[in-house]
Amino acid sequence: MKESRKSSIEIEKEEFRKIGHQLIDDISDFIGSIAQKPVTPNESPSQLQEILGNQPLPENGKPASELISTSTDLLFNHSLLNGHPKFLGYITSSASPIGALADLLAASVNPNVGAHVLSPIATEIEKQTVRWLCEFIGVPSEYGGILVSGGNMANFTAFLAARTAKAPKSCKEDGIQSTSKRLTVYCSKTTHTWIEKAVILFGLGTKSIRWIQTDPSNKMDLQALETTIKSDLENDCIPLMVVGTAGDVSTGVVDNLSEISTICKKFDLWFHIDGAYGVPAAIIPKLRKLFHGMEDADSIALDPHKWLYSPLEAGCALVKNPQHLIDTFSSHPEYYNFSNSGDGVAQNFYEYGLQNSRGFRALKVWLTLQQVGRSGYEKLIGEDIQLSEMLFDLAKKHPELEAVSQNLSITTFRYIPLENPKNKEYLNQLNEKLLNELQAGGEVFLSNAIVFEKYCLRACFVNFRTSEKDVKEIMEIIIREGRKVHLKLSQQLS
Ligand SMILES: *Cc1c(COP(=O)(O)O)cnc(C)c1O
């Protein structure tokens, strides 16, 4: 080896500049023309495999410029574009362009945000981001937390903190089998699937979940919650936590948080809120009352990559007393020298969550919060809600549509043909087929929800690119396709 090492992985300054400029030009064009593209090219796995080719691991390297240019084409032309104004599926937002720049910048410096000494400014930026997220949703500054990859991980992080805090202390050393009593957790039937993963992964088992029924408004039935807790206490169980949902994934309903909080206090249970989707709506003054009781939560999960429009991945776990995270996740191996911190006490994020080495996902959240500001978010989120209400009203007025539910920014509705509109099973079948047609068509992307046993089309507005014009056009597409699918299906069945 010569004195200065020439390595195949390095990209020299001038070349990097050239490739980078070209890439940024291409991305600008992509963002500028996204509305004219299909939402999805709807290619099959085998078509995509053919495009990719079946070559083995490359033996020798290729020029970076060529690789970046090929990948740009691949991604722009063969992706589902959740940044498209007519993408309203699941809860995946359009990504803030500044978030894309932030990820490039973060990866270029590549701080390891596991320890302060390895990521001095990045750690402080993440701490500030967490503080701002608390302010955003309106919980006191005593909360602390950590950025994670998404809602599932945020909920897992809080779940583990709850288990540490509320399970018998012997569990830390002897495991949960150290008690013969069953540890139980409480949540409504609308709770996201993360809870099942959590009880399986963290040793409680699926029988530990008490699925509490919902009332007619789809909120957790609190009478049933209290009865179930009491009966478990009489039957040798150890209730740990109640999960309230702030914006359920299907229909956007927010549980009655303040009453859940009262019940948690009464029985000394951990109160967790899954606000992965909905909690940013607390920034809207007239919706604030929906979230009363949130400031009593022991922990809250939220997802900047949903309604804060951050690019994937960014979730956040907030805990009222962050010491619970340290009690749960901290360890001090001899090979870490992370405790010398100059003036204050350095916060080492590896002690606050599941990850050890950690990327700088805070940067994209931090920058978007500053680019948009509190007032900007109030406007964006408010507009998303208005568009959802507009779609609901249009569906209500249209003779071939039934408006089914509207909460936060989620609208569910279904197509109902003018003739024979009452056959329950037929309508479910028809709407499922319609959804598949719409998704494959590439003009609009909706998802589905089963609401009151009705198979519904579901539109979730977490998309700053969607306009009223889009909503009107989407209505036309649905009616046009609904008629077609009905014609075909009714002919098949007759
Ligand atoms: C999306 C969502 C989750 C899961 O979040 P991911 O970011 O997909 O892991 C959990 N709970 C609720 C209420 C959600 O909306």
Coordinates of C-alpha atoms and ligand atoms in Angstrom, one line a residue:
M1 CA 0.0 0.0 0.0
K2 CA 1.2 3.5 -0.8
E3 CA 1.2 6.2 1.8
S4 CA -2.2 7.5 0.7
R5 CA -4.6 4.7 0.2
K6 CA -6.6 4.5 -3.0
S7 CA -9.8 2.7 -2.2
S8 CA -12.5 1.5 -4.5
I9 CA -15.2 2.7 -2.2
E10 CA -14.1 6.3 -2.1
I11 CA -15.7 8.9 -4.5
E12 CA -13.3 11.7 -5.0
K13 CA -14.5 15.2 -4.4
E14 CA -15.1 16.4 -8.0
E15 CA -16.8 13.2 -9.0
F16 CA -19.0 13.3 -5.9
R17 CA -20.0 16.8 -6.8
K18 CA -20.9 15.8 -10.3
I19 CA -22.9 12.8 -9.4
G20 CA -24.6 14.6 -6.6
H21 CA -25.6 17.6 -8.8
Q22 CA -27.1 15.2 -11.4
L23 CA -29.0 13.3 -8.7
I24 CA -30.4 16.5 -7.1
D25 CA -31.5 17.6 -10.6
D26 CA -33.2 14.3 -11.2
I27 CA -34.9 14.4 -7.8
S28 CA -36.1 17.9 -8.4
D29 CA -37.7 16.8 -11.7
F30 CA -39.2 13.8 -10.0
I31 CA -40.8 15.9 -7.3
G32 CA -42.0 18.5 -9.8
S33 CA -43.7 15.9 -12.0
I34 CA -45.0 13.4 -9.4
A35 CA -48.6 14.4 -10.0
Q36 CA -48.4 13.5 -13.7
K37 CA -47.1 10.0 -13.0
P38 CA -49.3 7.0 -12.2
V39 CA -49.6 6.4 -8.4
T40 CA -48.2 2.9 -9.1
P41 CA -47.0 1.1 -12.2
N42 CA -48.6 -2.0 -10.8
E43 CA -45.9 -4.4 -12.0
S44 CA -45.9 -8.0 -10.8
P45 CA -43.0 -9.4 -8.8
S46 CA -41.9 -11.5 -11.8
Q47 CA -42.0 -8.4 -14.1
L48 CA -39.8 -6.6 -11.6
Q49 CA -37.4 -9.5 -11.3
E50 CA -37.0 -9.5 -15.0
I51 CA -36.2 -5.8 -15.0
L52 CA -33.7 -6.2 -12.2
G53 CA -32.1 -9.2 -13.9
N54 CA -30.9 -12.4 -12.2
Q55 CA -27.1 -11.8 -12.2
P56 CA -25.0 -13.1 -9.3
L57 CA -23.2 -10.8 -6.8
P58 CA -20.9 -8.6 -8.9
E59 CA -17.3 -9.8 -8.8
N60 CA -15.9 -6.4 -9.7
G61 CA -17.0 -2.9 -9.1
K62 CA -18.7 -0.4 -11.4
P63 CA -18.5 3.3 -11.5
A64 CA -20.7 5.1 -9.0
S65 CA -22.1 7.5 -11.5
E66 CA -23.5 4.7 -13.6
L67 CA -25.0 3.0 -10.6
I68 CA -26.7 6.0 -9.2
S69 CA -28.1 6.8 -12.6
T70 CA -29.5 3.3 -13.1
S71 CA -31.0 3.3 -9.6
T72 CA -32.6 6.6 -10.1
D73 CA -34.4 5.3 -13.2
L74 CA -35.4 2.1 -11.4
L75 CA -36.8 3.9 -8.4
F76 CA -38.6 6.7 -10.2
N77 CA -40.3 4.3 -12.8
H78 CA -41.1 1.2 -10.8
S79 CA -42.2 2.5 -7.4
L80 CA -45.5 3.1 -5.8
L81 CA -45.4 6.9 -5.1
N82 CA -46.9 7.7 -1.7
G83 CA -45.9 11.3 -2.4
H84 CA -48.5 11.4 -5.2
P85 CA -51.4 13.7 -4.5
K86 CA -53.9 10.9 -5.0
F87 CA -52.2 8.5 -2.7
L88 CA -54.5 8.1 0.3
G89 CA -53.8 4.5 1.4
Y90 CA -53.0 3.2 4.8
I91 CA -51.2 5.9 6.9
T92 CA -48.3 6.7 4.8
S93 CA -47.7 10.4 4.2
S94 CA -46.1 12.3 1.4
A95 CA -42.5 12.9 2.6
S96 CA -41.2 16.4 3.2
P97 CA -38.6 17.2 0.6
I98 CA -36.4 18.7 3.3
G99 CA -36.4 15.3 4.9
A100 CA -34.7 13.8 1.8
L101 CA -32.0 16.4 2.0
A102 CA -31.7 15.8 5.7
D103 CA -31.2 12.1 5.2
L104 CA -28.4 12.8 2.7
L105 CA -26.7 15.2 5.1
A106 CA -27.2 12.8 8.1
A107 CA -25.7 9.9 6.2
S108 CA -22.8 12.0 5.0
V109 CA -21.7 12.9 8.5
N110 CA -23.0 9.6 9.9
P111 CA -23.0 10.2 13.6
N112 CA -23.8 7.2 15.8
V113 CA -26.5 8.6 18.0
G114 CA -26.1 5.8 20.6
A115 CA -23.7 7.8 22.7
H116 CA -23.2 11.5 23.2
V117 CA -19.5 11.3 22.7
L118 CA -20.0 9.7 19.3
S119 CA -22.6 12.2 18.2
P120 CA -22.3 15.4 20.1
I121 CA -24.5 17.8 18.1
A122 CA -26.7 15.0 16.8
T123 CA -27.6 13.9 20.3
E124 CA -28.5 17.5 21.3
I125 CA -30.6 17.9 18.1
E126 CA -32.4 14.6 18.9
K127 CA -33.1 15.9 22.5
Q128 CA -34.4 19.1 21.2
T129 CA -36.6 17.3 18.7
V130 CA -38.1 15.2 21.4
R131 CA -38.8 18.4 23.5
W132 CA -40.4 20.0 20.5
L133 CA -42.6 16.9 19.8
C134 CA -43.8 17.2 23.4
E135 CA -44.7 20.8 22.9
F136 CA -46.3 20.0 19.6
I137 CA -48.8 17.6 21.1
G138 CA -49.1 19.6 24.3
V139 CA -47.6 17.5 27.1
P140 CA -45.4 18.9 29.8
S141 CA -41.6 19.2 29.4
E142 CA -40.9 16.6 32.0
Y143 CA -41.5 14.0 29.3
G144 CA -38.5 12.5 27.7
G145 CA -38.1 10.0 25.0
I146 CA -36.3 8.7 22.0
L147 CA -36.7 8.5 18.2
V148 CA -37.2 5.0 16.9
S149 CA -38.0 3.5 13.5
G150 CA -41.8 3.8 13.7
G151 CA -45.0 3.2 15.6
N152 CA -44.4 -0.4 16.3
M153 CA -41.0 0.2 17.8
A154 CA -42.3 3.3 19.8
N155 CA -45.1 1.1 21.2
F156 CA -42.7 -1.7 22.0
T157 CA -40.4 0.7 23.8
A158 CA -43.2 2.0 25.9
F159 CA -44.5 -1.5 26.5
L160 CA -41.2 -2.6 27.9
A161 CA -41.0 0.4 30.2
A162 CA -44.4 -0.4 31.5
R163 CA -43.4 -4.0 32.1
T164 CA -40.4 -2.9 34.0
A165 CA -42.4 -0.5 36.1
K166 CA -45.4 -2.6 36.9
A167 CA -44.4 -6.3 36.8
P168 CA -42.9 -7.7 40.0
K169 CA -39.3 -6.6 40.5
S170 CA -38.2 -10.2 40.5
C171 CA -39.0 -10.3 36.8
K172 CA -35.9 -8.4 35.8
E173 CA -33.6 -11.3 37.0
D174 CA -35.9 -14.3 37.1
G175 CA -38.0 -13.5 34.0
I176 CA -41.8 -13.3 33.9
Q177 CA -42.0 -17.0 34.9
S178 CA -40.9 -15.9 38.4
T179 CA -44.5 -15.2 39.1
S180 CA -47.2 -17.8 38.7
K181 CA -49.7 -14.9 38.1
R182 CA -50.5 -13.9 34.6
L183 CA -49.4 -10.4 33.6
T184 CA -52.3 -8.7 31.7
V185 CA -52.7 -5.8 29.4
Y186 CA -55.8 -4.0 28.3
C187 CA -56.7 -2.4 25.0
S188 CA -59.7 -2.0 22.8
K189 CA -60.5 -4.3 19.8
T190 CA -59.4 -1.5 17.4
T191 CA -55.8 -1.6 18.7
H192 CA -53.2 -2.0 16.0
T193 CA -51.5 -5.3 15.6
W194 CA -48.3 -4.2 17.4
I195 CA -49.8 -5.3 20.7
E196 CA -49.9 -8.9 19.5
K197 CA -46.3 -8.8 18.5
A198 CA -45.4 -7.2 21.8
V199 CA -47.0 -9.9 24.0
I200 CA -45.5 -12.7 22.0
L201 CA -42.0 -11.1 21.8
F202 CA -41.8 -9.9 25.4
G203 CA -42.9 -13.2 27.0
L204 CA -46.5 -12.4 28.1
G205 CA -48.2 -14.5 25.5
T206 CA -51.3 -13.6 23.5
K207 CA -53.6 -14.8 26.3
S208 CA -52.4 -11.8 28.3
I209 CA -54.3 -9.4 26.0
R210 CA -57.7 -8.4 27.3
W211 CA -59.5 -7.1 24.1
I212 CA -62.0 -4.7 25.5
Q213 CA -65.1 -4.3 23.4
T214 CA -66.0 -0.9 21.9
D215 CA -69.1 1.2 22.3
P216 CA -71.2 2.3 19.4
S217 CA -68.9 5.1 18.6
N218 CA -66.0 2.6 18.4
K219 CA -64.2 3.8 21.5
M220 CA -63.1 1.5 24.3
D221 CA -66.1 0.5 26.5
L222 CA -64.9 1.8 29.9
Q223 CA -67.4 -0.1 31.9
A224 CA -66.1 -3.3 30.3
L225 CA -62.6 -2.2 31.0
E226 CA -63.1 -1.7 34.7
T227 CA -65.1 -5.0 35.0
T228 CA -62.3 -6.9 33.3
I229 CA -59.6 -5.4 35.5
K230 CA -61.5 -6.2 38.6
S231 CA -62.2 -9.7 37.6
D232 CA -58.5 -10.3 36.7
L233 CA -57.5 -9.0 40.1
E234 CA -59.8 -11.5 41.7
N235 CA -58.4 -14.2 39.6
D236 CA -54.8 -13.9 40.4
C237 CA -53.6 -11.8 37.5
I238 CA -51.3 -8.8 37.6
P239 CA -52.7 -6.1 35.4
L240 CA -49.9 -4.0 34.0
M241 CA -51.1 -1.4 31.5
V242 CA -54.0 0.0 29.6
V243 CA -53.5 1.1 26.0
G244 CA -55.7 3.9 24.8
T245 CA -55.7 4.6 21.1
A246 CA -55.6 8.2 19.8
G247 CA -56.6 7.7 16.3
D248 CA -57.3 4.1 15.5
V249 CA -55.7 2.8 12.3
S250 CA -59.0 1.9 10.6
T251 CA -61.3 4.8 11.3
G252 CA -59.3 7.4 13.3
V253 CA -61.4 7.2 16.5
V254 CA -59.8 8.6 19.7
D255 CA -60.5 6.7 22.9
N256 CA -61.8 8.5 25.9
L257 CA -58.3 9.2 27.3
S258 CA -59.1 11.1 30.5
E259 CA -61.4 8.4 31.7
I260 CA -58.9 5.7 30.9
S261 CA -56.4 7.7 32.9
T262 CA -58.8 7.8 35.9
I263 CA -59.2 4.0 35.7
C264 CA -55.4 3.6 35.5
K265 CA -54.9 5.7 38.6
K266 CA -57.5 3.8 40.5
F267 CA -55.9 0.5 39.8
D268 CA -52.3 1.7 39.7
L269 CA -51.8 0.7 36.1
W270 CA -49.5 2.1 33.4
F271 CA -51.4 4.4 31.0
H272 CA -50.0 4.2 27.5
I273 CA -51.4 6.0 24.5
D274 CA -50.9 4.7 21.0
G275 CA -51.0 8.0 19.1
A276 CA -48.9 6.8 16.2
Y277 CA -51.3 8.2 13.7
G278 CA -53.6 10.7 15.4
V279 CA -51.8 12.5 18.2
P280 CA -50.5 15.4 16.0
A281 CA -54.1 16.5 15.5
A282 CA -53.9 17.8 19.1
I283 CA -52.3 20.9 17.5
I284 CA -55.7 21.9 16.2
P285 CA -57.4 24.0 18.9
K286 CA -60.9 22.8 18.2
L287 CA -59.8 19.2 18.4
R288 CA -57.8 19.6 21.6
K289 CA -60.6 18.4 23.8
L290 CA -60.5 15.0 22.0
F291 CA -57.1 14.5 23.6
H292 CA -57.9 15.6 27.2
G293 CA -56.1 13.2 29.5
M294 CA -53.1 12.8 27.3
E295 CA -51.0 14.8 29.7
D296 CA -51.6 12.0 32.3
A297 CA -50.2 9.3 30.1
D298 CA -47.2 7.4 31.4
S299 CA -46.1 6.9 27.8
I300 CA -47.2 8.0 24.3
A301 CA -46.2 6.6 20.9
L302 CA -46.3 8.9 17.9
D303 CA -45.0 8.6 14.3
P304 CA -43.4 11.6 12.7
H305 CA -43.4 9.5 9.5
K306 CA -47.1 9.6 9.4
W307 CA -48.8 13.0 10.2
L308 CA -45.7 15.0 10.5
Y309 CA -44.8 14.1 6.9
S310 CA -41.2 12.9 7.7
P311 CA -39.7 10.4 5.3
L312 CA -39.6 6.9 6.5
E313 CA -38.5 5.9 9.1
A314 CA -39.2 8.0 12.2
G315 CA -41.3 7.1 15.2
C316 CA -41.0 8.4 18.7
A317 CA -41.6 7.0 22.2
L318 CA -42.4 9.6 24.9
V319 CA -42.3 8.7 28.6
K320 CA -43.6 10.9 31.4
N321 CA -40.7 9.9 33.6
P322 CA -37.8 9.1 31.4
Q323 CA -36.1 7.3 34.3
H324 CA -38.4 4.4 33.4
L325 CA -36.6 4.0 30.0
I326 CA -33.2 4.0 31.8
D327 CA -34.5 1.4 34.3
T328 CA -35.5 -0.7 31.3
F329 CA -32.8 -0.3 28.8
S330 CA -29.6 0.9 30.5
S331 CA -26.5 -1.3 30.9
H332 CA -22.9 -0.4 31.5
P333 CA -20.5 -2.8 29.8
E334 CA -16.8 -2.3 30.5
Y335 CA -16.1 -1.6 26.8
Y336 CA -18.1 1.7 26.9
N337 CA -16.4 4.8 28.0
F338 CA -19.4 7.2 27.6
S339 CA -19.8 8.8 31.0
N340 CA -17.3 11.7 30.7
S341 CA -19.3 14.6 29.5
G342 CA -17.6 17.9 30.3
D343 CA -20.2 20.1 31.9
G344 CA -23.7 18.6 32.2
V345 CA -24.7 15.0 32.2
A346 CA -24.4 13.5 28.7
Q347 CA -27.5 11.7 27.5
N348 CA -26.6 8.4 25.8
F349 CA -29.5 7.3 23.7
Y350 CA -28.5 3.6 23.8
E351 CA -29.7 3.7 27.4
Y352 CA -33.2 4.8 26.4
G353 CA -34.3 2.2 23.9
L354 CA -33.7 -1.1 22.1
Q355 CA -31.1 0.0 19.7
N356 CA -27.4 0.3 20.3
S357 CA -25.8 2.0 17.2
R358 CA -28.4 4.5 16.0
G359 CA -28.7 6.6 12.9
F360 CA -29.5 10.3 12.9
R361 CA -33.2 10.1 12.1
A362 CA -33.9 13.1 14.2
L363 CA -32.4 15.5 11.7
K364 CA -35.2 15.1 9.1
V365 CA -37.9 15.6 11.8
W366 CA -36.0 18.5 13.4
L367 CA -35.6 20.3 10.1
T368 CA -39.2 19.7 8.9
L369 CA -40.5 21.1 12.3
Q370 CA -38.5 24.2 11.6
Q371 CA -39.3 24.6 8.0
V372 CA -43.1 24.4 8.7
G373 CA -43.3 25.7 12.2
R374 CA -46.2 25.2 14.6
S375 CA -48.6 27.4 12.7
G376 CA -47.7 25.7 9.4
Y377 CA -48.5 22.3 10.9
E378 CA -51.7 23.5 12.3
K379 CA -52.7 24.6 8.8
L380 CA -51.5 21.4 7.0
I381 CA -53.1 19.0 9.4
G382 CA -56.3 21.2 9.5
E383 CA -56.4 21.0 5.7
D384 CA -56.0 17.2 5.7
I385 CA -59.0 17.0 8.0
Q386 CA -61.0 19.4 5.9
L387 CA -60.3 17.3 2.8
S388 CA -61.4 14.2 4.6
E389 CA -64.6 15.9 5.7
M390 CA -65.2 17.1 2.1
L391 CA -64.9 13.5 0.8
F392 CA -67.3 12.4 3.4
D393 CA -69.8 15.0 2.5
L394 CA -69.5 14.3 -1.3
A395 CA -70.0 10.6 -0.6
K396 CA -73.1 11.4 1.6
K397 CA -74.6 13.5 -1.2
H398 CA -73.9 11.0 -4.0
P399 CA -76.7 8.5 -4.7
E400 CA -74.2 5.8 -5.6
L401 CA -72.1 6.2 -2.5
E402 CA -72.6 5.5 1.2
A403 CA -70.6 7.6 3.6
V404 CA -69.7 5.4 6.6
S405 CA -67.4 7.1 9.0
Q406 CA -65.2 10.3 9.3
N407 CA -62.8 10.9 12.2
L408 CA -59.6 13.0 12.2
S409 CA -58.4 12.7 8.6
I410 CA -59.9 9.2 7.8
T411 CA -63.0 8.7 5.7
T412 CA -64.6 5.4 5.0
F413 CA -67.3 4.9 2.4
R414 CA -68.5 2.5 -0.2
Y415 CA -70.0 2.2 -3.6
I416 CA -73.6 1.2 -3.8
P417 CA -75.2 0.5 -7.2
L418 CA -78.5 2.2 -7.9
E419 CA -80.2 -1.1 -8.5
N420 CA -80.2 -3.9 -5.9
P421 CA -78.5 -1.7 -3.3
K422 CA -79.4 -3.8 -0.2
N423 CA -77.6 -7.2 -0.7
K424 CA -75.0 -7.1 2.1
E425 CA -72.7 -9.8 0.8
Y426 CA -72.8 -8.5 -2.7
L427 CA -71.9 -5.0 -1.6
N428 CA -68.9 -6.3 0.3
Q429 CA -67.7 -8.4 -2.6
L430 CA -68.3 -5.4 -5.0
N431 CA -66.3 -3.0 -2.9
E432 CA -63.4 -5.4 -2.4
K433 CA -63.2 -5.9 -6.2
L434 CA -63.5 -2.2 -6.7
L435 CA -60.7 -1.5 -4.3
N436 CA -58.5 -4.0 -6.1
E437 CA -59.3 -2.3 -9.5
L438 CA -58.6 1.1 -8.1
Q439 CA -55.3 0.1 -6.6
A440 CA -54.2 -1.6 -9.8
G441 CA -55.4 1.2 -12.0
G442 CA -52.8 3.6 -10.8
E443 CA -55.0 6.7 -10.9
V444 CA -55.7 6.7 -7.1
F445 CA -54.6 4.6 -4.2
L446 CA -57.1 3.9 -1.4
S447 CA -57.0 1.1 1.2
N448 CA -59.8 -0.7 2.9
A449 CA -61.5 -1.0 6.3
I450 CA -64.3 -3.2 7.7
V451 CA -66.7 -0.8 9.5
F452 CA -69.9 -2.2 11.1
E453 CA -69.3 -5.3 9.0
K454 CA -69.2 -3.3 5.8
Y455 CA -66.3 -3.6 3.5
C456 CA -65.4 0.0 2.9
L457 CA -63.0 2.1 0.8
R458 CA -60.8 4.1 3.1
A459 CA -59.0 7.3 2.4
C460 CA -56.5 8.6 4.9
F461 CA -55.3 12.2 4.3
V462 CA -51.8 12.6 5.6
N463 CA -50.8 14.2 2.3
F464 CA -49.8 17.8 1.9
R465 CA -50.0 17.5 -1.9
T466 CA -53.7 16.5 -2.1
S467 CA -56.0 19.3 -3.1
E468 CA -59.8 19.7 -3.3
K469 CA -59.5 19.2 -7.1
D470 CA -57.9 15.8 -6.4
V471 CA -60.7 14.8 -4.1
K472 CA -63.3 15.7 -6.7
E473 CA -61.4 13.8 -9.4
I474 CA -61.1 10.8 -7.0
M475 CA -64.9 10.8 -6.6
E476 CA -65.3 10.7 -10.4
I477 CA -62.8 7.8 -10.7
I478 CA -64.6 5.8 -8.0
I479 CA -68.0 6.3 -9.6
R480 CA -66.7 5.4 -13.0
E481 CA -64.9 2.3 -11.8
G482 CA -67.7 1.4 -9.4
R483 CA -70.2 1.2 -12.3
K484 CA -67.8 -0.9 -14.3
V485 CA -67.0 -3.4 -11.6
H486 CA -70.7 -3.7 -10.7
L487 CA -71.6 -4.4 -14.3
K488 CA -69.0 -7.1 -14.6
L489 CA -69.7 -8.7 -11.2
S490 CA -73.5 -8.7 -11.7
Q491 CA -73.1 -10.3 -15.1
Q492 CA -70.8 -12.9 -13.7
L493 CA -73.2 -13.8 -10.9
S494 CA -76.4 -13.9 -13.1
Ligands
LIG1 C1 -49.2 3.0 12.0 C2 -49.6 2.6 13.3 C3 -48.9 1.8 14.1 C4 -47.6 1.2 13.6 O1 -46.7 2.1 13.2 P1 -45.5 1.8 12.1 O2 -44.8 3.1 12.0 O3 -46.1 1.3 10.9 O4 -44.6 0.8 12.8 C5 -49.3 1.5 15.4 N1 -50.4 2.1 15.9 C6 -51.2 2.9 15.2 C7 -52.4 3.5 15.8 C8 -50.8 3.2 13.9 O5 -51.6 4.0 13.1

